[in-house]
mmCIF file of C-alpha atoms in Angstrom:
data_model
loop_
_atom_site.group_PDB
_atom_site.id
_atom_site.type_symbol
_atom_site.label_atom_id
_atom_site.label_comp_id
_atom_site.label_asym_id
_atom_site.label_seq_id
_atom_site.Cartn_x
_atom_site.Cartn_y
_atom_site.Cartn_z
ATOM 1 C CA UNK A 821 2.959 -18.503 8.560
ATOM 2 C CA UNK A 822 0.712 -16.037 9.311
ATOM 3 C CA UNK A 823 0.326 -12.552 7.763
ATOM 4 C CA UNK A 824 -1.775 -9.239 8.474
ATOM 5 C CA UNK A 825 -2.579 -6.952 5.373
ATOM 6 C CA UNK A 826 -4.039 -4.164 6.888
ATOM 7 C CA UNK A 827 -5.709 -1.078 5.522
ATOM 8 C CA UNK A 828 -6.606 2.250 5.796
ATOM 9 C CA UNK A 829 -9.174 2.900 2.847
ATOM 10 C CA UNK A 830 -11.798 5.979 2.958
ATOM 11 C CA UNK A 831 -13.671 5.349 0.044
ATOM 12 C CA UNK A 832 -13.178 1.450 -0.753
ATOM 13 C CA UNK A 833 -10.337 1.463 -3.209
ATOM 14 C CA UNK A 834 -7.814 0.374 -0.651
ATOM 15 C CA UNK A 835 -9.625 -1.827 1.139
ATOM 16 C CA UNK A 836 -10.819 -3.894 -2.225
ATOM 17 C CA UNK A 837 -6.496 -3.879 -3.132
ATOM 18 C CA UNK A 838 -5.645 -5.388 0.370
ATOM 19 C CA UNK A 839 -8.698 -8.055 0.042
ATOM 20 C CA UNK A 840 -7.160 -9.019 -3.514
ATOM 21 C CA UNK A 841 -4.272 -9.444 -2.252
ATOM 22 C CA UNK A 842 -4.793 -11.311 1.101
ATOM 23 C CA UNK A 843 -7.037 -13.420 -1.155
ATOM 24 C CA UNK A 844 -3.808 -14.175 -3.357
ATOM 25 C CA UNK A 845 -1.309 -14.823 -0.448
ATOM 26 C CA UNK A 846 -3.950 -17.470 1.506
ATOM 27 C CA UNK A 847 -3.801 -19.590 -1.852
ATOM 28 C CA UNK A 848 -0.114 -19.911 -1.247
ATOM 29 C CA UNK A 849 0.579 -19.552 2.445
ATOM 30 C CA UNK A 850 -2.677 -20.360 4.346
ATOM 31 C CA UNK A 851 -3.329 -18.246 7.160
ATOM 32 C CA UNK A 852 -3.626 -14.355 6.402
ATOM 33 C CA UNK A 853 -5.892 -11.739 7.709
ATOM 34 C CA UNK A 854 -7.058 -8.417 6.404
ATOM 35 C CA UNK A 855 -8.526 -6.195 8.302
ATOM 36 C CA UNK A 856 -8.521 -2.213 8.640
ATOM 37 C CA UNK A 857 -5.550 -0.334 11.087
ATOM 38 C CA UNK A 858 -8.278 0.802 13.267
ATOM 39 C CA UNK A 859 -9.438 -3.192 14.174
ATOM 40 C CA UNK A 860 -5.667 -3.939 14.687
ATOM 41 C CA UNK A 861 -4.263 -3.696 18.428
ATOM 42 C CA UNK A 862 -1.382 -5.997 18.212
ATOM 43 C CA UNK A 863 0.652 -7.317 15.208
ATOM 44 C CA UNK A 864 2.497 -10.047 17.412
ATOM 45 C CA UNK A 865 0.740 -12.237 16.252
ATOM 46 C CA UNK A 866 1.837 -12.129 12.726
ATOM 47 C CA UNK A 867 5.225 -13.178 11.372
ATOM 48 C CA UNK A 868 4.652 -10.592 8.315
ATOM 49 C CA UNK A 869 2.507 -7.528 7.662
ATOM 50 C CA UNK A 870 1.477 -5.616 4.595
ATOM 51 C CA UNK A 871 -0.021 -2.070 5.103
ATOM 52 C CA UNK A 872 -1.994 -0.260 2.476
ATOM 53 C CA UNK A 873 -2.891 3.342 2.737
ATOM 54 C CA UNK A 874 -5.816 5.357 0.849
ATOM 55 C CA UNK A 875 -3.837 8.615 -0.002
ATOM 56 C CA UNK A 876 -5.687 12.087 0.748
ATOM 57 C CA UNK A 877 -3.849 15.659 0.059
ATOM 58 C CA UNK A 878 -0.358 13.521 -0.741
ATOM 59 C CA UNK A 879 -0.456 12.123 3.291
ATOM 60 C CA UNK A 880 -1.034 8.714 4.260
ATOM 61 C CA UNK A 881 -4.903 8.585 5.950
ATOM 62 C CA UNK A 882 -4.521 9.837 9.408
ATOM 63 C CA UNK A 883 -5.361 6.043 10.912
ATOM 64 C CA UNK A 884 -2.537 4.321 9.198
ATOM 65 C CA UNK A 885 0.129 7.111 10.153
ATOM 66 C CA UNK A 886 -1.624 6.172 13.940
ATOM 67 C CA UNK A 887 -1.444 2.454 13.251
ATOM 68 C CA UNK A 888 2.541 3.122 12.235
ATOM 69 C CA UNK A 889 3.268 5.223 15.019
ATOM 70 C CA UNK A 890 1.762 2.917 17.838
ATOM 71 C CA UNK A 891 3.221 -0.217 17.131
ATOM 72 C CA UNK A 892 6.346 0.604 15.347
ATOM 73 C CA UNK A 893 8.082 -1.425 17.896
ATOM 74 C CA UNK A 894 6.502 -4.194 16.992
ATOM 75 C CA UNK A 895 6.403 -3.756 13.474
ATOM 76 C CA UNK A 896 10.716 -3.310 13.481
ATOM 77 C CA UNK A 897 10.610 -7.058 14.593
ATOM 78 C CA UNK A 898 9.358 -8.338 11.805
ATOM 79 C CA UNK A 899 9.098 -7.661 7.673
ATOM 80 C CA UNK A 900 6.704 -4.912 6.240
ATOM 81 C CA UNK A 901 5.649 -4.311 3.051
ATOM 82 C CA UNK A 902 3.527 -0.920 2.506
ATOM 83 C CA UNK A 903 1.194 0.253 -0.174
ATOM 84 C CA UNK A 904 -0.460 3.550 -0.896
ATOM 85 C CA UNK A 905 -3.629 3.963 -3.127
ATOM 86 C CA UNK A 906 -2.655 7.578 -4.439
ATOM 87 C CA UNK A 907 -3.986 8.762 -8.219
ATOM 88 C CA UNK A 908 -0.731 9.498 -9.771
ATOM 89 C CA UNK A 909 -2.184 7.466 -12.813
ATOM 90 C CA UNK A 910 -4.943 10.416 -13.110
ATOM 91 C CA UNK A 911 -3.109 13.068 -13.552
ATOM 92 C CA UNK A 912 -2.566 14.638 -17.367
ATOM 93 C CA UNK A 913 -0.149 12.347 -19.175
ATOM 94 C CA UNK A 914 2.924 14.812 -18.822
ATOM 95 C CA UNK A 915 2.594 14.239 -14.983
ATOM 96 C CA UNK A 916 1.728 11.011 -14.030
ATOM 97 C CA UNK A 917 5.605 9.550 -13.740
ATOM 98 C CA UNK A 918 6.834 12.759 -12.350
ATOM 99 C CA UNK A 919 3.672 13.169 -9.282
ATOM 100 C CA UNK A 920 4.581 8.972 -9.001
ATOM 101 C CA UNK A 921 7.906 9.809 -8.209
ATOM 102 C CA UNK A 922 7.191 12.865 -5.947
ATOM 103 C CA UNK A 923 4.558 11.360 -4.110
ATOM 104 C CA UNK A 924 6.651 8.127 -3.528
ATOM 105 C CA UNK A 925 9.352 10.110 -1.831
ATOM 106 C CA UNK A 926 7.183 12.166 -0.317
ATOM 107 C CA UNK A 927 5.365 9.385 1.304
ATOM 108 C CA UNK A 928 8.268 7.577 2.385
ATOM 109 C CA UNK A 929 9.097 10.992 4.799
ATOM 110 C CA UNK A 930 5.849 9.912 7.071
ATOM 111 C CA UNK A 931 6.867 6.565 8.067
ATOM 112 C CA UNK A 932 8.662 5.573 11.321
ATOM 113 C CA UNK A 933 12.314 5.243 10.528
ATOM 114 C CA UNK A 934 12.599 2.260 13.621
ATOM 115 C CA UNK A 935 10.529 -0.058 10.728
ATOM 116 C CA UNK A 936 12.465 -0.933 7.494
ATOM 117 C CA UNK A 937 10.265 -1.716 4.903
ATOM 118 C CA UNK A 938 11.003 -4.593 2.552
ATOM 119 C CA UNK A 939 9.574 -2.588 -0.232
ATOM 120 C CA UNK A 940 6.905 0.116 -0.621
ATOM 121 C CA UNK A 941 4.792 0.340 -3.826
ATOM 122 C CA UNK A 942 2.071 3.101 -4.821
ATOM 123 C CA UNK A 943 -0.803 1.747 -6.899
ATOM 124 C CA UNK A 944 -3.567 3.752 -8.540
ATOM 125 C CA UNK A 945 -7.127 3.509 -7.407
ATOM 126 C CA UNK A 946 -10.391 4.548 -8.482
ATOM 127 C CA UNK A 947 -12.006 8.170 -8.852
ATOM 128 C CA UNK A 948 -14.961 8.946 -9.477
ATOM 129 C CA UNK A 949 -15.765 12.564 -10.698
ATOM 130 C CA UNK A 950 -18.769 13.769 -8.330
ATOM 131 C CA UNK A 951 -15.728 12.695 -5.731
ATOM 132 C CA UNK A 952 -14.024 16.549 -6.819
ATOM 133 C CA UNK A 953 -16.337 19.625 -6.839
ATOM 134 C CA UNK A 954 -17.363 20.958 -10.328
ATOM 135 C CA UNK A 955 -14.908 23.836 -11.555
ATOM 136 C CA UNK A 956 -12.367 21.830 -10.259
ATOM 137 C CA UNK A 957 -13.565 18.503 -12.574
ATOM 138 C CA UNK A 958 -13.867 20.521 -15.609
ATOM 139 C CA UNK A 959 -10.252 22.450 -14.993
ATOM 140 C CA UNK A 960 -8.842 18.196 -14.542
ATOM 141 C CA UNK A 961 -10.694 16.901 -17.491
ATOM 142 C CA UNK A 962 -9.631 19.928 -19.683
ATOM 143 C CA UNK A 963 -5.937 19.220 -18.411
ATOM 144 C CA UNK A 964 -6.391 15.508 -19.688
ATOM 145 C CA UNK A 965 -6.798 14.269 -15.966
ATOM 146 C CA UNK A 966 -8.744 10.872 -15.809
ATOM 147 C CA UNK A 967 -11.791 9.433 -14.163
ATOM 148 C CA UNK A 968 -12.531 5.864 -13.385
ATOM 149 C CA UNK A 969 -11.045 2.381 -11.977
ATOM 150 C CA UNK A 970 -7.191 2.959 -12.918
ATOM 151 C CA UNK A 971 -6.593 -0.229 -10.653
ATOM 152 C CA UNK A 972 -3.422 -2.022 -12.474
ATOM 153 C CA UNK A 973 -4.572 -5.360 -11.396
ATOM 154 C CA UNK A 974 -1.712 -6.976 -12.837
ATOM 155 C CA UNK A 975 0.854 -4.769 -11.215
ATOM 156 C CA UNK A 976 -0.682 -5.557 -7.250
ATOM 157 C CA UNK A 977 -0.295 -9.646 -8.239
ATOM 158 C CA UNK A 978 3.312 -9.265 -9.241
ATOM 159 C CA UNK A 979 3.900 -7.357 -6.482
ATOM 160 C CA UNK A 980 2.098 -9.675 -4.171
ATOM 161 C CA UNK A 981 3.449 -12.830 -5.450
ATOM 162 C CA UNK A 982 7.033 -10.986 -4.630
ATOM 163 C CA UNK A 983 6.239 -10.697 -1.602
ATOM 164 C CA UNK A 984 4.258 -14.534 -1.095
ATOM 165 C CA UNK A 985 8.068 -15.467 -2.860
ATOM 166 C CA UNK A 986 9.874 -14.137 -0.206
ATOM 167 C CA UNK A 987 7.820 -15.377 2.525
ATOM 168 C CA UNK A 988 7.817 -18.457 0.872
ATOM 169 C CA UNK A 989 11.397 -19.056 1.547
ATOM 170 C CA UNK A 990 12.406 -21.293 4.084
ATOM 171 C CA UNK A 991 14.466 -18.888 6.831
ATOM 172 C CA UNK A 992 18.500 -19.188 5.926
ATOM 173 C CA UNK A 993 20.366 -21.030 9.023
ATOM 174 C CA UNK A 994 23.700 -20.245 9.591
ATOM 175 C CA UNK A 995 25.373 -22.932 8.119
ATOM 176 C CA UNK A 996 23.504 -21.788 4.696
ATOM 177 C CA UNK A 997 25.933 -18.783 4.976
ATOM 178 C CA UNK A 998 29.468 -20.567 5.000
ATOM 179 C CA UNK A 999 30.841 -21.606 2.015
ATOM 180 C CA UNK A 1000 33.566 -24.076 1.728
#
């Protein structure tokens, strides 16, 4: 089997999440790829895909909405998985599940309805303060809003070895379906 996990990361976050977790699939499957949206032409050659989005002003980056959009017909053939990289887990404590929540259905509204995703999963990534100008890093730090690698490394391996699980599985024939 072979599967893409592609990426659209603007700062590195992303693109280090989709690594880890091509890295964790090969060790079970064999042959996957990563590579970002923009390298990717064609997905027919993959039996799965995984795409991961950096997310900028609660949108998916402009190249993965592009990457969606153009090959949505290919895409519907086959089973998706996609991830954002959003900073829900930097917000001020009182926030974090609620702008999760919001941002998750929020994102959802930008994909192409023609491809059913299997499952789609926000992660946190990392932040750096010089990355937000200064009266607005003072007004987030006062409001308990956090800085830093907020990467929950041991939430994108369960959710990857979900995913290697179900790929794992050998496809159901028809006769699997009938019971006596």
């Amino acid at each position: 089997m072979t599967v893409l996990v592609a990426y659209a990361s603007e700062l590195g976050s992303t693109g280090e999440i989709a690594q880890h977790m091509a890295s964790r699939i090969a060790v079970a499957l064999g042959a996957v790829e990563c590579r970002s949206v923009e390298e990717v032409d064609s997905v027919s050659g993959y039996e799965a895909v995984i795409v991961g989005s950096a997310i900028h002003n609660q949108a998916w980056l402009p190249p993965a909405a592009l990457f969606f959009t153009r090959l949505a017909p290919e895409l519907a053939k086959r089973p998706v998985w996609a991830f954002n990289v959003g900073m829900a887990d930097a917000l001020p404590k009182p926030f974090r599940k609620r702008g999760a929540a919001l941002q998750q259905k929020r994102l959802r509204g930008f994909l192409p309805q023609e491809v059913p995703l299997r499952d789609h999963k926000i992660f946190s990534g990392v932040y750096q303060s010089d990355q937000m100008p200064a009266p607005l890093r003072v007004l987030f730090r006062l409001t308990g809003g956090r800085f830093g690698d907020l990467r929950d490394w041991a939430a994108v391996d369960a959710w990857t070895d979900q995913i290697t699980a179900q790929l794992a599985k050998p496809a159901s024939t028809s006769s699997d379906s009938i019971t006596p």
